[in-house]
XYZ file of C-alpha atoms in Angstrom:
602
model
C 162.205 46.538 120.538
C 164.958 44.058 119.628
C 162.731 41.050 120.463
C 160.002 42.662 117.452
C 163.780 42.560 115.059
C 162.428 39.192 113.613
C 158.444 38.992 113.200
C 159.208 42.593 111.759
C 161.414 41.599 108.617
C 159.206 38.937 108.035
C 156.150 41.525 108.020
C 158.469 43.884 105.620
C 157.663 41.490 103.071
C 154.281 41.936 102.451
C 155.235 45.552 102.033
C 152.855 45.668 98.854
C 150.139 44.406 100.241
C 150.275 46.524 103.532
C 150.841 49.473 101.096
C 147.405 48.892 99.947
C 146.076 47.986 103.138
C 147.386 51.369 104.203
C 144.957 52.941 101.182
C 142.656 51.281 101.687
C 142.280 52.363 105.095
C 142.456 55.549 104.552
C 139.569 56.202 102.428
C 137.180 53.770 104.899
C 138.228 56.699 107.618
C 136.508 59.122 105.084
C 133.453 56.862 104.398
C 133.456 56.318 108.099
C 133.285 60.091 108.439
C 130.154 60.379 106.402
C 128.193 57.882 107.806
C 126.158 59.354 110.984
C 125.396 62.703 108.144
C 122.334 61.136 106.462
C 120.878 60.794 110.261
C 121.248 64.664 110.716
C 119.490 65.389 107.348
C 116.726 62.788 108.356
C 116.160 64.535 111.605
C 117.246 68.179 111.298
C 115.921 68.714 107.600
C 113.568 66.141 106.443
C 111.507 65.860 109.821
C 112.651 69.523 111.653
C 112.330 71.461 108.364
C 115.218 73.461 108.819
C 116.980 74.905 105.601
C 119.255 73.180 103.979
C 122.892 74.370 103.770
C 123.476 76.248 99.984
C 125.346 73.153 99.203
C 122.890 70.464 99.320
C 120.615 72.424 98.219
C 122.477 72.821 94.916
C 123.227 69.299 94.451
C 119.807 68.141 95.046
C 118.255 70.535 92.214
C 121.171 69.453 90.225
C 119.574 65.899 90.610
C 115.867 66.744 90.240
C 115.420 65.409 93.484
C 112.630 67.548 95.370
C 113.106 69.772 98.401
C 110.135 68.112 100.004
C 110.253 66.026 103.754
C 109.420 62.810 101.380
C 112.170 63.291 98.844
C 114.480 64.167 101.656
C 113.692 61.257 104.000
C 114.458 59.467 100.371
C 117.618 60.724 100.041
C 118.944 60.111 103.407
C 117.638 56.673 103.494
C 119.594 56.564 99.968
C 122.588 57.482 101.302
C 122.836 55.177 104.283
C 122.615 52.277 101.884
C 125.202 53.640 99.479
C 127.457 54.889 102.621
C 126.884 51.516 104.090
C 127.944 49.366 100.648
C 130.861 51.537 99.844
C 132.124 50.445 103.582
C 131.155 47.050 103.396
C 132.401 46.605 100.051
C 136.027 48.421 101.658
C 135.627 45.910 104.529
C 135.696 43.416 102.256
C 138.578 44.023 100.276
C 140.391 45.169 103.774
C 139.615 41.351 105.580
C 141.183 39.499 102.024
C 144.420 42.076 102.126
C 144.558 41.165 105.607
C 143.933 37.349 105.214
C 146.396 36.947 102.208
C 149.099 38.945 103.775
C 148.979 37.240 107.267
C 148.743 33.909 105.741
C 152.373 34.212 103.477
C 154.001 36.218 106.735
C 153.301 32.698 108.855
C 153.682 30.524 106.297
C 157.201 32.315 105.361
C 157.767 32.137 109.393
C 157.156 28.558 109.680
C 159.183 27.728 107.234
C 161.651 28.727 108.336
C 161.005 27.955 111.615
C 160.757 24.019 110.028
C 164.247 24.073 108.331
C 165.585 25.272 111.668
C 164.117 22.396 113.704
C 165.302 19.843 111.242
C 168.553 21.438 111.612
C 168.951 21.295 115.708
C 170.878 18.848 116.947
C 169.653 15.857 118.763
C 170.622 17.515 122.102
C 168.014 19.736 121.582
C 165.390 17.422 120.442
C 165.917 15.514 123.707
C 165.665 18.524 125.820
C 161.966 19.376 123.977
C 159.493 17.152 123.158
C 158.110 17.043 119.811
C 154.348 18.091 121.564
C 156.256 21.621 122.010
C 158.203 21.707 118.626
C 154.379 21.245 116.791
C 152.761 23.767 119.284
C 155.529 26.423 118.245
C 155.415 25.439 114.837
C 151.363 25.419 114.635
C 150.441 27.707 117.019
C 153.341 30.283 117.515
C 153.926 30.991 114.026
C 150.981 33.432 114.294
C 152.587 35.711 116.467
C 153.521 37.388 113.065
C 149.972 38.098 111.719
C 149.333 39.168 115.020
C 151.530 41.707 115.622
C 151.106 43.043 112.379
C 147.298 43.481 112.364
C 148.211 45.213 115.968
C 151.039 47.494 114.467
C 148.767 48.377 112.088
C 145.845 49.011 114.639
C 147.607 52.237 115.573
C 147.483 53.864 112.496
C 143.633 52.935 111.278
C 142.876 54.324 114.729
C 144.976 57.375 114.678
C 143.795 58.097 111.191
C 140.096 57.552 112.552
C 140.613 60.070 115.213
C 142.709 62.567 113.011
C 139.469 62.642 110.539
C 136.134 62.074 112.588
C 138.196 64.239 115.537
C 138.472 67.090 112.857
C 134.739 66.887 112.148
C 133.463 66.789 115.317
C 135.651 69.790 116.948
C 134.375 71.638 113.747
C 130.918 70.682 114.763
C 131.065 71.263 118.680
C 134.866 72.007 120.049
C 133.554 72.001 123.692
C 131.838 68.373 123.007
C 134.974 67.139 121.397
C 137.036 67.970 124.261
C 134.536 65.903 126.366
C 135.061 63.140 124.240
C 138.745 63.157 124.341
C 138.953 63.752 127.933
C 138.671 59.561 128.694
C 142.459 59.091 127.106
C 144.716 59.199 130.176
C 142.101 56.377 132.005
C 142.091 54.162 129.651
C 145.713 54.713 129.085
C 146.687 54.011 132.325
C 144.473 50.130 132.322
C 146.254 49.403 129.680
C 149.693 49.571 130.854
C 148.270 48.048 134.079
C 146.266 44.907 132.369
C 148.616 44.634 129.450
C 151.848 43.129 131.584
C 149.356 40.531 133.288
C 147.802 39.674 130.250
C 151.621 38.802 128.762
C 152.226 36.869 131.803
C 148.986 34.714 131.760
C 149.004 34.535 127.785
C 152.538 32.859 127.849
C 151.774 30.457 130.830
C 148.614 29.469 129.224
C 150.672 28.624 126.070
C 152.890 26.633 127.607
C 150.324 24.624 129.349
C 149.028 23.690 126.162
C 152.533 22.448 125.229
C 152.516 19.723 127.825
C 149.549 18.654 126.802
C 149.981 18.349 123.085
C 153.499 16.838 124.293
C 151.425 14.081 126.610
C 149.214 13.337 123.733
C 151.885 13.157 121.508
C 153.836 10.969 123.686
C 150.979 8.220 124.546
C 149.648 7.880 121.006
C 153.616 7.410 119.598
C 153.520 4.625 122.084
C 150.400 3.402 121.886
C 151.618 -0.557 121.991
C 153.414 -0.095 125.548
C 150.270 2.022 126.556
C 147.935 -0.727 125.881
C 150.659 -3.484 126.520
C 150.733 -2.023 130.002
C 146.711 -1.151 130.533
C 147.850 2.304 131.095
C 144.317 3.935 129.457
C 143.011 4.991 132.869
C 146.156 6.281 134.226
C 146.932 8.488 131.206
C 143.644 9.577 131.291
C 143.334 10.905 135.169
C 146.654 12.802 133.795
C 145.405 14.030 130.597
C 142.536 14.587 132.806
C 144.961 16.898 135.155
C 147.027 18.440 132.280
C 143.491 20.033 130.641
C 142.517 21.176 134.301
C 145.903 22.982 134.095
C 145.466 24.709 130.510
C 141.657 25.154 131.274
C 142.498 27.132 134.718
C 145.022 29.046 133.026
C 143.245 30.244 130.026
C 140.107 30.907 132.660
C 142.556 33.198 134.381
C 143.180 34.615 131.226
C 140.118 35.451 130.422
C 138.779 36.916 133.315
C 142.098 39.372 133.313
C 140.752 39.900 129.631
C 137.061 40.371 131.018
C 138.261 43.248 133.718
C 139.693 44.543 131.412
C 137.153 45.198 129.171
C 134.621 45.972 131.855
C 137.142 48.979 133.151
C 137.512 50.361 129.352
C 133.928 50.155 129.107
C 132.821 52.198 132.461
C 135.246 54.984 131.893
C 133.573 54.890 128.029
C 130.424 55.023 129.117
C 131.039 57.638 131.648
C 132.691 59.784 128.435
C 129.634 59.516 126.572
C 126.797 60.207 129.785
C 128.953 63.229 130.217
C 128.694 64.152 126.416
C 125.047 63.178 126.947
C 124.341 66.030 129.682
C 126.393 68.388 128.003
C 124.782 68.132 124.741
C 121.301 68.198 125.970
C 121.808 71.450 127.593
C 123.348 72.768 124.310
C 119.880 71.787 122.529
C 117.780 72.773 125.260
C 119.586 76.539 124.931
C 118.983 76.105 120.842
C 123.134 76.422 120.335
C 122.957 72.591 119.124
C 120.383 71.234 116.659
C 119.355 67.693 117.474
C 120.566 65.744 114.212
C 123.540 67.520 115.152
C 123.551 66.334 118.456
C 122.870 62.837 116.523
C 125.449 63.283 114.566
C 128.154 63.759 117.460
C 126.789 61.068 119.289
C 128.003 59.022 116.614
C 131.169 60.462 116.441
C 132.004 60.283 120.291
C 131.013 56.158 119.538
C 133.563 55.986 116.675
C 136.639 58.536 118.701
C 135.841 56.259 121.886
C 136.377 53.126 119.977
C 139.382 54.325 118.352
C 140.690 55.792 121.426
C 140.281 52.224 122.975
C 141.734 50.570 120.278
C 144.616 52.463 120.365
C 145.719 52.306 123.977
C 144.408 48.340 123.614
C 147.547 48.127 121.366
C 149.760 47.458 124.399
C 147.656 44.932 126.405
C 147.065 43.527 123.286
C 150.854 43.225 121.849
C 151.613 41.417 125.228
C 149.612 37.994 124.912
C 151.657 38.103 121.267
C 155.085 39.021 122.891
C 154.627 35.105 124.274
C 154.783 33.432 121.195
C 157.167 35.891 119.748
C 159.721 34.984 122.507
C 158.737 31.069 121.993
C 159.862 31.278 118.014
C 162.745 33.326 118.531
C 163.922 30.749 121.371
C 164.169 28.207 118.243
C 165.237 30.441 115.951
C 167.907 31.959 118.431
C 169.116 28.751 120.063
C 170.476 27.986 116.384
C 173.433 29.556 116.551
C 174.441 27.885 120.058
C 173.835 24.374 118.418
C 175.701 22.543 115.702
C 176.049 24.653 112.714
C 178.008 25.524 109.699
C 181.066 27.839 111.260
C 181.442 31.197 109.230
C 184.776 29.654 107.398
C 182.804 26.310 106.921
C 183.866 24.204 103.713
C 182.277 21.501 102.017
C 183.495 17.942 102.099
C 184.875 16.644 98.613
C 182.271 13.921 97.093
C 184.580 10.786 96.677
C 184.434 8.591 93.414
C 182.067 5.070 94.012
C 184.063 2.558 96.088
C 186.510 5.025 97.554
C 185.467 5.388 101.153
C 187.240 7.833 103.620
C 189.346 7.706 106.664
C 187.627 8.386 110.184
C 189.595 9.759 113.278
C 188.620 10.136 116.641
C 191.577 12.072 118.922
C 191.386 12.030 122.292
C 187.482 12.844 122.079
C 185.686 13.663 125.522
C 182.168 14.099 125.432
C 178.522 14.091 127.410
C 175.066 14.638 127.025
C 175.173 16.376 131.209
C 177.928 18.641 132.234
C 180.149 17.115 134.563
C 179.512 13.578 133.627
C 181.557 12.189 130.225
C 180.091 9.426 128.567
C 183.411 8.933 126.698
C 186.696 9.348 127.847
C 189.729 10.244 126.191
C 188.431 8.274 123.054
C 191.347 7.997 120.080
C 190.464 5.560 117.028
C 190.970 5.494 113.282
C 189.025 3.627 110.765
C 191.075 3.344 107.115
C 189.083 4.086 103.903
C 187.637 0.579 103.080
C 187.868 -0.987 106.778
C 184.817 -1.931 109.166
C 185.051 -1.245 112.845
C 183.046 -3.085 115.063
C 182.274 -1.265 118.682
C 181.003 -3.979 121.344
C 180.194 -3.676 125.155
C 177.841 -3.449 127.374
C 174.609 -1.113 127.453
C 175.507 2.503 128.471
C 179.292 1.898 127.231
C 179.033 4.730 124.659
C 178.830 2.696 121.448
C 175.817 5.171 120.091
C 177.441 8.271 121.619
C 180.972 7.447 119.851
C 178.727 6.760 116.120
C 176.671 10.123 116.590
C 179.666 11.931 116.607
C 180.692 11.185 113.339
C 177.797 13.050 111.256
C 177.975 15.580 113.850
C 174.748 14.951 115.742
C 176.957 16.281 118.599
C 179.661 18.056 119.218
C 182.507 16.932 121.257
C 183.282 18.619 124.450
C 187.495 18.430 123.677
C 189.296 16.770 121.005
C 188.384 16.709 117.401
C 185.959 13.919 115.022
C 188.060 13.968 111.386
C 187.026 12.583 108.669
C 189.864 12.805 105.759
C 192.193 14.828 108.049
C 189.350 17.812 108.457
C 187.820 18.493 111.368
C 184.061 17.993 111.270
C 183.301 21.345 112.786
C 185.219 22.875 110.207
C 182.874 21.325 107.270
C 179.856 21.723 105.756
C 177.314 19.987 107.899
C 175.150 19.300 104.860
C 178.310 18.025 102.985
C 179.433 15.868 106.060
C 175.843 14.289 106.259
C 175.705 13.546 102.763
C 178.491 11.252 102.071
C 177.085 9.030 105.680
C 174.596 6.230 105.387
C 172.820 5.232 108.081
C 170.976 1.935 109.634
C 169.435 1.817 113.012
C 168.217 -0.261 115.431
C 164.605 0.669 115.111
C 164.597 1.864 111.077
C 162.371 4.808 110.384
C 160.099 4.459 107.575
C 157.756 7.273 106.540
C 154.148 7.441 105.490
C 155.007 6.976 102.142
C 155.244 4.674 98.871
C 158.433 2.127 99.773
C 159.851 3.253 96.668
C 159.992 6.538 98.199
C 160.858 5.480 101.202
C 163.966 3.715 100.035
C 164.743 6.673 97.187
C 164.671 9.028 100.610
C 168.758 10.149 99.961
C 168.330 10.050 96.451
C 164.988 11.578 95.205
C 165.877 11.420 91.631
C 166.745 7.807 91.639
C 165.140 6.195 88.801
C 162.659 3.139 89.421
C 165.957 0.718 88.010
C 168.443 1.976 90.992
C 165.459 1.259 93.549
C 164.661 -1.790 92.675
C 168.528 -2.952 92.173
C 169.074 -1.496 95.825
C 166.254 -3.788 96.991
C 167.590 -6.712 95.227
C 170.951 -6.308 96.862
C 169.556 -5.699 100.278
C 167.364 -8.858 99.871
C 164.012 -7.095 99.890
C 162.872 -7.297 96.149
C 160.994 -10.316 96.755
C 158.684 -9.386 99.868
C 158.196 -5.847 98.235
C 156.298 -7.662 95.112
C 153.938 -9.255 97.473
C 152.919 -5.908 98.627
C 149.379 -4.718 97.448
C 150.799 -2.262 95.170
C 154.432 -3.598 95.020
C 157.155 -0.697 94.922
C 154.454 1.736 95.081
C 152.502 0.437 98.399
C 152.040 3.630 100.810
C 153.256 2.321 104.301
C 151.579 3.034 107.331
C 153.633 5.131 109.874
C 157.015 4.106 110.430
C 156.176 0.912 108.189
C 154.061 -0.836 111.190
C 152.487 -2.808 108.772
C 155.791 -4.637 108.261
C 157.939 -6.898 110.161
C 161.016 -6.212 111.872
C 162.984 -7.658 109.294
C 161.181 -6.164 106.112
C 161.978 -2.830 108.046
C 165.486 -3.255 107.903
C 166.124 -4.960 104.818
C 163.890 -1.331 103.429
C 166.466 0.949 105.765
C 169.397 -1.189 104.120
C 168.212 -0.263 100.601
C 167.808 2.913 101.399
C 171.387 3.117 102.496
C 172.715 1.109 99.340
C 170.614 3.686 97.340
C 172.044 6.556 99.079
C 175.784 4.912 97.741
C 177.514 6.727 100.655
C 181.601 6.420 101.127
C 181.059 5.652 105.067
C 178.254 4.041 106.528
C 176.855 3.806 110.325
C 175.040 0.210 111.359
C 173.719 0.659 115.056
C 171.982 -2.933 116.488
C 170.873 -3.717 112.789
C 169.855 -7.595 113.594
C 169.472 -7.242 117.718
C 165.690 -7.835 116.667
C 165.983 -10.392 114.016
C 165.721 -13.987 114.401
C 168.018 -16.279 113.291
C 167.178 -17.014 109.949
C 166.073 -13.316 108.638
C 169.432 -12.462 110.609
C 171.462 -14.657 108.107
C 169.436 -12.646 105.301
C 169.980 -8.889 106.771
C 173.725 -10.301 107.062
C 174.500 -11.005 103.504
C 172.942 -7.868 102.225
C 175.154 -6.236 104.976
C 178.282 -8.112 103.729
C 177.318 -5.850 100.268
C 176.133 -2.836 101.973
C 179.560 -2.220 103.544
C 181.895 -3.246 101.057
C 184.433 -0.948 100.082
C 182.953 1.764 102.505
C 184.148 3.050 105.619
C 181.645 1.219 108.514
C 181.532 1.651 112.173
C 178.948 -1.340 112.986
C 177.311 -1.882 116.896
C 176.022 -4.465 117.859
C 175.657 -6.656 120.931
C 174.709 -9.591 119.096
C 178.789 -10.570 118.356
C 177.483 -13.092 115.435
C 177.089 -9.617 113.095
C 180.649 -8.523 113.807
C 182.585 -11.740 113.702
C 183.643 -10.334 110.123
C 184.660 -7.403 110.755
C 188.411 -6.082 109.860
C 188.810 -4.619 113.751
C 186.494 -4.898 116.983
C 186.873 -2.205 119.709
C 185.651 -2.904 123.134
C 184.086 -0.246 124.735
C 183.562 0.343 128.953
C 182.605 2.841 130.697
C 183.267 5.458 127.950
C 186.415 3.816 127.500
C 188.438 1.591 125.029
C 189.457 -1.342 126.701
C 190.406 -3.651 123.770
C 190.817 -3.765 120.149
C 191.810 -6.589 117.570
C 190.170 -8.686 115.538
C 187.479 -11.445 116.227
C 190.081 -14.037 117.126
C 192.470 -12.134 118.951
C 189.943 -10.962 121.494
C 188.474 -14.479 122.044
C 192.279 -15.542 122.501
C 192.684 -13.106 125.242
C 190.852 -13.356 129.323
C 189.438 -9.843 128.424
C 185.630 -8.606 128.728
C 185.447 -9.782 125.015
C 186.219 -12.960 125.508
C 183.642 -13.011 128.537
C 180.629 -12.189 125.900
C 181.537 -14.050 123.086
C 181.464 -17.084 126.221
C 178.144 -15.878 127.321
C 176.320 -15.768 124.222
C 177.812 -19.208 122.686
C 177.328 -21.039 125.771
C 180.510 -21.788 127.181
C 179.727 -21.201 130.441
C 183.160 -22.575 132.002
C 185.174 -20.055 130.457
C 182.861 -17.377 130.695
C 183.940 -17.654 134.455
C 180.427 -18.044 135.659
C 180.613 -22.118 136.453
């Protein structure tokens, strides 16, 4: 029952809305009761003649309605229409309950289910594709409307039972035992179905994860797709991944199908028993035939309900999939980074005050058993701009990412004022870090959104003066719509540069006191280079930076470089210190200025 804990608060919600459901229910068992009645006055008193009970008979002089076959063939033809609109109309107003209530219990589930995946670190992200993230979020979300309808099955059933039951075992008791007497069958194939239909429903939905993750995965990339004529090859797999989903949901089905055909025999068998039994009771005159009619009806409706109910397992198990595929997000929370109980928030610092940054002795890895960086211990000053250089896979990235506590470290402690990271707020951490990457994200959005995306509230002024300093104002006017020109995803529409010049506004905007520059011209040419540098020479000053880059032209500047190896720090001084030294500095800044003599590879 623990695993039902969190689709069931999220159900207790709508506890109004059930509550009428619940009401509502109720009196459509009543109508429901009534229904097969105007059959048996049809037959038994309209067409047989037989007199009517005192009862009737009272209300139908009461009326003016005449005793005669006619008027009574009128009034049960009457009463099927008015018994028929009073359920439809209850039917009605039971589907919207239903429809609003199930909507706001998934929409309050994903939600939630949203924030959390925003809040996950990036170790999870790169264990799950983002195919599977939108599956659970789009798909598995339901699992709360559909427990709930199937919680609630129970108890429209059982109240079924409890009232048509009563009626019928007032009409015939032996009859209603006969239709009772199916229970223990078709509770037994529904234990046996219902565990196989769990096990099929969840492989089935994780089928359909790979193949929204596939999807996902070729159209992100579409320029390396068609760069590489991969079309055909993509296909035959898409081709094989659909096979997969299609041959597990067929499984599923026909598990479904036997199912069904099982519950249906041993119905079937009920009601030909009922059938036999009945007829003899109207042969010996102890049974009329509406009445017989009448039960018929009944047996339908107790069957059904019967079925429904015992359903309620097999059917609770194709749900129990998705339930365990939310709660594996919303679970795996509290094993990833996360405020601690005793978390506190990091004091905002006054414009141009930046803040100290202190790595000691970090150790940390994205595998167990292999540390992409080793015994790391660096300090950045408030103010001062630390360069990391080295070669790919040296842990430049990794060393950054700890900082805003993407990760955390496996021993030794990221501080940023003297405070422990994991000891702060990680909303607070985050907010006082600006960011520029390599490949800039852009969104879908106006690029006066996109570079107000720390600072909503900005006014239009602060936008466009970020732009100006980050050298963008004047490309941004030659937009079709200028500041308020909606980019295409991630800004493909514009160059490499215009990308980053936007990502450097966005940080200038944001007014951060330390900021994080990974490769921000390894893409550039020379002379947009020159203009991403001066808007960088403003973006950092009098912050805290920690700049990568392999291109050593964007770091010449900076107050200290630290060479990185191997998840170790192998040098650190400034520009012309390292070049002074025979180091693996000195080797790079040879390499990429062309001094091939002293780069040792004559």
């Amino acid at each position: 029952m623990n695993r039902y804990r969190l689709p069931l608060m999220y159900i207790a919600r709508q506890w109004r809305l059930l509550s009428g459901i619940l009401l509502i229910t109720a009196v459509y068992s009543a109508v429901a009761a009534l229904e097969p009645w105007p059959m048996k006055l049809l037959i038994d008193h309209g067409l047989k003649g037989q007199p009517l009970p005192r009862q009737l008979a009272t209300a139908l002089d009461a009326l003016s309605i005449p005793r005669t076959p006619l008027g009574l063939i009128s009034v049960s033809g009457a009463a099927s229409l008015a018994l028929f609109a009073v359920g439809g109309g209850l039917s009605l107003a039971l589907m919207w309950l239903w429809a609003v209530a199930g909507q706001r219990m998934v929409f309050d589930l994903s939600t939630d289910l949203f924030q959390r995946l925003q809040r996950l670190s990036f170790g999870y992200h790169a264990r799950h594709p983002v195919g599977d993230s939108l599956c659970r979020l789009s798909g598995d979300t339901w699992c709360v409307y559909n427990l709930s309808s199937r919680l609630f099955s129970p108890f429209e059933q059982i109240l079924m039972l409890a009232t048509v039951g009563t009626v019928a075992w007032r009409l015939n008791p032996r009859l209603a035992i006969f239709a009772l007497a199916a229970a223990p069958a078709l509770a037994a194939s529904s234990v046996y179905f219902g565990r196989r239909l769990k096990a099929r429903a969840k492989l089935g939905r994780e089928a359909h994860s790979r193949l929204a993750s596939f999807v996902h995965q070729c159209l992100a990339c579409i320029p390396v797709v068609q760069a590489f004529t991969t079309e055909k090859r993509n296909a035959q797999q898409y081709k094989q991944l659909s096979a997969d989903a299609v041959e597990l949901s067929q499984r599923a089905s026909l598990v479904g199908g036997l199912y069904g055909i099982v519950n249906g025999l041993v119905s079937t068998a009920g009601t030909a028993a009922i059938l036999y039994a009945g007829g003899q009771q109207v042969i010996a005159g102890k049974l009329s035939v509406g009445s017989l009619i009448v039960f018929l009806a009944y047996v339908r409706k107790m069957q059904y309900a019967t079925e429904t109910l015992l359903k309620t397992y097999g059917s609770v198990k194709p749900v129990e999939a998705s339930i365990e595929r939310v709660m594996e997000v919303l679970e795996i929370g509290e094993h990833e980074v996360c405020d601690s109980r005793d978390a506190r928030p990091l004091p905002p610092r006054a414009a141009g005050q930046g803040v100290s940054i202190r790595f000691e002795d970090v150790t940390f890895g994205y595998q167990p058993g292999r540390a992409t960086l080793k015994q790391i211990t660096l300090e950045a000053q408030p103010g001062e701009t630390v360069a990391l250089v080295g070669p790919t896979g040296a842990g430049k990235s990794t060393l950054v990412s700890l900082i805003p506590r993407f990760y955390d470290v496996w021993s030794g402690r990221v501080c940023v004022d003297g405070v422990d990271v994991r000891s702060l707020k990680v909303a607070s951490l985050r907010a006082q870090i600006a960011m520029v990457l390599q490949d800039p994200f852009l969104f879908a959005i106006s690029v006066a959104d996109n570079i107000a995306y720390g600072r909503p509230h900005a006014t239009r002024a602060e936008i466009i003066a970020a732009a100006e300093a980050a050298n963008a104002d004047a490309f941004i006017r030659q937009l079709p719509e200028g500041y308020d020109t909606v980019l295409t995803e991630r800004g493909q529409t514009l160059s490499g540069g215009e990308r980053q010049r936007l990502a450097m506004a966005r940080a200038l905007l944001k007014d951060a006191p330390a900021l994080l520059l990974d490769e921000p011209t390894s893409a550039l040419d020379t002379i947009t280079e020159a203009s991403v540098l001066e808007a960088l020479d403003r973006l950092r000053m009098n912050r805290t930076t920690f700049i990568i880059a392999h291109r050593l032209s964007t770091i010449r500047r900076a107050d200290r470089i630290v060479v990185l190896d191997e998840g170790s720090i192998l040098e650190t001084g400034s520009h012309v210190e390292l070049v002074a030294r025979s180091g693996l500095y000195q080797r790079l800044d040879a390499l990429q200025f062309g001094d091939v003599l002293r780069a040792g590879v004559a």
